[in-house]
PDB file of C-alpha atoms in Angstrom:
ATOM      1  CA  MET L 291      54.063 219.511 145.022  1.00 48.00           C
ATOM      2  CA  ASN L 292      50.579 218.139 144.321  1.00 47.00           C
ATOM      3  CA  LYS L 293      51.683 217.028 140.840  1.00 45.00           C
ATOM      4  CA  ILE L 294      54.603 215.080 142.297  1.00 44.00           C
ATOM      5  CA  LEU L 295      52.403 213.465 144.916  1.00 36.00           C
ATOM      6  CA  THR L 296      49.811 212.562 142.301  1.00 37.00           C
ATOM      7  CA  ALA L 297      52.496 211.064 140.041  1.00 39.00           C
ATOM      8  CA  LEU L 298      53.884 208.976 142.908  1.00 38.00           C
ATOM      9  CA  LEU L 299      50.430 207.718 143.845  1.00 38.00           C
ATOM     10  CA  LEU L 300      49.657 206.772 140.252  1.00 42.00           C
ATOM     11  CA  ALA L 301      52.967 204.948 139.973  1.00 45.00           C
ATOM     12  CA  ALA L 302      52.311 203.093 143.225  1.00 46.00           C
ATOM     13  CA  ILE L 303      48.950 201.957 141.889  1.00 45.00           C
ATOM     14  CA  ALA L 304      50.238 201.063 138.414  1.00 42.00           C
ATOM     15  CA  ILE L 305      53.143 198.847 139.474  1.00 43.00           C
ATOM     16  CA  PRO L 306      51.068 196.231 141.353  1.00 46.00           C
ATOM     17  CA  ALA L 307      48.382 196.420 138.663  1.00 41.00           C
ATOM     18  CA  ALA L 308      50.923 195.475 136.005  1.00 41.00           C
ATOM     19  CA  HIS L 309      51.802 192.324 137.946  1.00 54.00           C
ATOM     20  CA  ALA L 310      48.166 191.479 138.620  1.00 60.00           C
ATOM     21  CA  ASP L 311      47.791 190.639 134.915  1.00 75.00           C
ATOM     22  CA  ASP L 312      50.607 188.072 135.000  1.00 90.00           C
ATOM     23  CA  THR L 313      49.443 184.578 134.131  1.00 91.00           C
ATOM     24  CA  PRO L 314      50.037 181.759 136.611  1.00 93.00           C
ATOM     25  CA  ALA L 315      52.788 180.505 134.281  1.00 92.00           C
ATOM     26  CA  GLU L 316      54.537 183.881 134.388  1.00 93.00           C
ATOM     27  CA  VAL L 317      54.190 184.127 138.165  1.00 95.00           C
ATOM     28  CA  ARG L 318      55.602 180.659 138.807  1.00 94.00           C
ATOM     29  CA  THR L 319      58.433 181.229 136.307  1.00 93.00           C
ATOM     30  CA  LYS L 320      59.401 184.426 138.121  1.00 96.00           C
ATOM     31  CA  ALA L 321      59.223 182.611 141.467  1.00 96.00           C
ATOM     32  CA  PHE L 322      61.443 179.752 140.229  1.00 96.00           C
ATOM     33  CA  LYS L 323      63.957 182.234 138.777  1.00 96.00           C
ATOM     34  CA  LYS L 324      64.024 184.234 142.008  1.00 96.00           C
ATOM     35  CA  MET L 325      64.715 181.059 143.984  1.00 96.00           C
ATOM     36  CA  LEU L 326      67.440 180.008 141.560  1.00 95.00           C
ATOM     37  CA  LEU L 327      69.193 183.346 141.231  1.00 96.00           C
ATOM     38  CA  GLN L 328      68.959 184.571 144.827  1.00 94.00           C
ATOM     39  CA  SER L 329      69.940 181.418 146.640  1.00 95.00           C
ATOM     40  CA  PHE L 330      70.355 178.120 144.809  1.00 97.00           C
ATOM     41  CA  GLU L 331      72.930 179.177 142.219  1.00 97.00           C
ATOM     42  CA  PRO L 332      75.038 181.272 144.624  1.00 97.00           C
ATOM     43  CA  MET L 333      75.190 178.236 146.927  1.00 97.00           C
ATOM     44  CA  GLY L 334      76.088 176.079 143.934  1.00 97.00           C
ATOM     45  CA  MET L 335      79.050 178.303 143.178  1.00 97.00           C
ATOM     46  CA  ALA L 336      80.409 177.626 146.667  1.00 96.00           C
ATOM     47  CA  VAL L 337      79.617 173.904 146.514  1.00 97.00           C
ATOM     48  CA  ARG L 338      81.392 173.605 143.150  1.00 96.00           C
ATOM     49  CA  GLU L 339      84.319 175.619 144.577  1.00 95.00           C
ATOM     50  CA  ARG L 340      83.896 178.393 142.008  1.00 97.00           C
ATOM     51  CA  ALA L 341      83.339 180.917 144.788  1.00 96.00           C
ATOM     52  CA  PRO L 342      84.663 181.028 148.352  1.00 96.00           C
ATOM     53  CA  TYR L 343      82.636 179.131 150.925  1.00 96.00           C
ATOM     54  CA  ASP L 344      81.393 181.413 153.684  1.00 97.00           C
ATOM     55  CA  GLN L 345      79.454 179.429 156.291  1.00 97.00           C
ATOM     56  CA  ALA L 346      77.275 182.322 157.472  1.00 97.00           C
ATOM     57  CA  LYS L 347      76.465 183.476 153.958  1.00 97.00           C
ATOM     58  CA  PHE L 348      75.741 179.928 152.794  1.00 98.00           C
ATOM     59  CA  ALA L 349      73.442 179.302 155.758  1.00 98.00           C
ATOM     60  CA  GLN L 350      71.638 182.566 155.003  1.00 97.00           C
ATOM     61  CA  GLN L 351      71.186 181.552 151.351  1.00 97.00           C
ATOM     62  CA  ALA L 352      69.896 178.134 152.419  1.00 98.00           C
ATOM     63  CA  GLU L 353      67.326 179.813 154.667  1.00 98.00           C
ATOM     64  CA  ALA L 354      66.333 182.095 151.792  1.00 97.00           C
ATOM     65  CA  LEU L 355      65.869 179.031 149.586  1.00 98.00           C
ATOM     66  CA  LYS L 356      63.713 177.459 152.281  1.00 97.00           C
ATOM     67  CA  THR L 357      61.572 180.612 152.388  1.00 97.00           C
ATOM     68  CA  LEU L 358      61.214 180.799 148.594  1.00 97.00           C
ATOM     69  CA  ALA L 359      60.894 177.094 147.754  1.00 97.00           C
ATOM     70  CA  ALA L 360      57.138 176.597 148.167  1.00 97.00           C
ATOM     71  CA  GLU L 361      56.055 179.774 146.353  1.00 97.00           C
ATOM     72  CA  PRO L 362      56.206 178.570 142.725  1.00 97.00           C
ATOM     73  CA  PHE L 363      54.073 175.525 143.524  1.00 97.00           C
ATOM     74  CA  LYS L 364      51.159 177.773 144.496  1.00 96.00           C
ATOM     75  CA  HIS L 365      50.800 178.788 140.842  1.00 95.00           C
ATOM     76  CA  PHE L 366      49.848 175.599 139.033  1.00 95.00           C
ATOM     77  CA  PRO L 367      46.066 175.893 138.689  1.00 94.00           C
ATOM     78  CA  ALA L 368      44.386 173.643 136.134  1.00 90.00           C
ATOM     79  CA  GLY L 369      44.706 174.954 132.618  1.00 82.00           C
ATOM     80  CA  SER L 370      47.752 177.136 133.293  1.00 88.00           C
ATOM     81  CA  ILE L 371      49.823 175.547 130.544  1.00 85.00           C
ATOM     82  CA  THR L 372      49.358 178.509 128.197  1.00 79.00           C
ATOM     83  CA  GLY L 373      51.851 180.935 126.735  1.00 75.00           C
ATOM     84  CA  LYS L 374      55.531 180.298 127.329  1.00 81.00           C
ATOM     85  CA  SER L 375      54.852 177.740 130.022  1.00 87.00           C
ATOM     86  CA  ARG L 376      57.115 174.716 129.987  1.00 91.00           C
ATOM     87  CA  ALA L 377      54.744 172.840 132.274  1.00 94.00           C
ATOM     88  CA  LYS L 378      53.724 169.455 130.927  1.00 94.00           C
ATOM     89  CA  PRO L 379      50.101 168.244 131.119  1.00 94.00           C
ATOM     90  CA  GLU L 380      51.345 165.454 133.410  1.00 95.00           C
ATOM     91  CA  ILE L 381      51.345 167.970 136.268  1.00 96.00           C
ATOM     92  CA  TRP L 382      47.546 167.806 136.231  1.00 95.00           C
ATOM     93  CA  SER L 383      47.089 164.239 134.944  1.00 96.00           C
ATOM     94  CA  GLN L 384      49.482 162.833 137.588  1.00 96.00           C
ATOM     95  CA  PRO L 385      48.791 165.037 140.618  1.00 96.00           C
ATOM     96  CA  ALA L 386      49.951 162.449 143.172  1.00 97.00           C
ATOM     97  CA  LYS L 387      53.373 162.116 141.506  1.00 98.00           C
ATOM     98  CA  PHE L 388      53.686 165.898 141.164  1.00 97.00           C
ATOM     99  CA  GLN L 389      52.829 166.296 144.855  1.00 97.00           C
ATOM    100  CA  ALA L 390      55.314 163.580 145.835  1.00 98.00           C
ATOM    101  CA  ASP L 391      58.083 165.211 143.811  1.00 98.00           C
ATOM    102  CA  LYS L 392      57.236 168.614 145.287  1.00 98.00           C
ATOM    103  CA  ASP L 393      57.271 167.161 148.813  1.00 98.00           C
ATOM    104  CA  ALA L 394      60.646 165.464 148.212  1.00 98.00           C
ATOM    105  CA  PHE L 395      62.077 168.741 146.933  1.00 98.00           C
ATOM    106  CA  LEU L 396      60.777 170.763 149.892  1.00 98.00           C
ATOM    107  CA  LYS L 397      62.044 168.148 152.356  1.00 98.00           C
ATOM    108  CA  SER L 398      65.507 168.248 150.780  1.00 98.00           C
ATOM    109  CA  VAL L 399      65.496 172.068 150.921  1.00 98.00           C
ATOM    110  CA  ASP L 400      64.630 171.914 154.631  1.00 98.00           C
ATOM    111  CA  ASN L 401      67.462 169.431 155.158  1.00 98.00           C
ATOM    112  CA  LEU L 402      69.928 171.654 153.290  1.00 98.00           C
ATOM    113  CA  ALA L 403      68.992 174.613 155.500  1.00 98.00           C
ATOM    114  CA  LEU L 404      69.560 172.458 158.584  1.00 98.00           C
ATOM    115  CA  VAL L 405      72.870 171.010 157.394  1.00 98.00           C
ATOM    116  CA  ALA L 406      74.112 174.439 156.242  1.00 98.00           C
ATOM    117  CA  LYS L 407      74.132 175.577 159.876  1.00 97.00           C
ATOM    118  CA  SER L 408      76.630 172.843 160.750  1.00 97.00           C
ATOM    119  CA  GLY L 409      79.414 174.132 158.541  1.00 94.00           C
ATOM    120  CA  ASP L 410      80.282 170.531 157.561  1.00 97.00           C
ATOM    121  CA  LEU L 411      81.092 171.142 153.902  1.00 96.00           C
ATOM    122  CA  ALA L 412      81.001 167.445 152.938  1.00 97.00           C
ATOM    123  CA  ALA L 413      77.494 167.089 154.408  1.00 98.00           C
ATOM    124  CA  ILE L 414      76.455 170.380 152.812  1.00 98.00           C
ATOM    125  CA  LYS L 415      77.611 169.213 149.380  1.00 98.00           C
ATOM    126  CA  LYS L 416      75.627 165.999 149.801  1.00 98.00           C
ATOM    127  CA  ALA L 417      72.492 167.906 150.895  1.00 98.00           C
ATOM    128  CA  TYR L 418      72.865 170.412 148.050  1.00 98.00           C
ATOM    129  CA  SER L 419      73.258 167.545 145.591  1.00 98.00           C
ATOM    130  CA  GLN L 420      70.009 166.011 146.862  1.00 98.00           C
ATOM    131  CA  VAL L 421      68.148 169.280 146.253  1.00 98.00           C
ATOM    132  CA  ALA L 422      69.595 169.430 142.735  1.00 98.00           C
ATOM    133  CA  GLN L 423      68.591 165.819 142.106  1.00 98.00           C
ATOM    134  CA  ASN L 424      65.047 166.524 143.269  1.00 98.00           C
ATOM    135  CA  CYS L 425      64.898 169.499 140.878  1.00 96.00           C
ATOM    136  CA  LYS L 426      66.041 167.258 138.038  1.00 97.00           C
ATOM    137  CA  THR L 427      63.557 164.508 138.882  1.00 97.00           C
ATOM    138  CA  CYS L 428      60.662 166.944 138.745  1.00 96.00           C
ATOM    139  CA  HIS L 429      61.969 168.663 135.605  1.00 96.00           C
ATOM    140  CA  ASP L 430      62.389 165.325 133.830  1.00 97.00           C
ATOM    141  CA  ALA L 431      58.780 164.362 134.562  1.00 97.00           C
ATOM    142  CA  PHE L 432      56.966 167.676 134.456  1.00 96.00           C
ATOM    143  CA  ARG L 433      58.962 170.290 132.498  1.00 95.00           C
ATOM    144  CA  GLY L 434      58.927 170.422 128.746  1.00 92.00           C
ATOM    145  CA  PRO L 435      61.363 171.980 126.277  1.00 90.00           C
ATOM    146  CA  GLU L 436      61.710 175.727 125.858  1.00 84.00           C
ATOM    147  CA  LYS L 437      59.162 177.281 123.559  1.00 76.00           C
TER     148      LYS L 437
END
């Protein structure tokens, strides 16, 4: 029994330690992927009519996106353009533009979460499209090609 308990404790300690070594680029990439895969893309499937639209589920996904949306932006410290990062140097040389693009994105995410509660699919599609456009605007300015 003590061996099992010891093994579980060591595993519990090792798992967070493995993530503590992640670079800011790795952390923000994981956060962006989580946001995309858990909420944005499933909503996109409904908006593009490739999956059934379920108002409650869509509203829940929009709230999840709202919860996740700010997290990646916490991981852009100066000099974190190393490794597989696709971040462009303009993030740090044009901080006001990066902040403005981030703010526009977060505002559109908040709006999508609000509109999703209405069930008005036309308004939802428009709000979703605005979020997607804000993603593209930021990617065009601040995201480089895959390495």
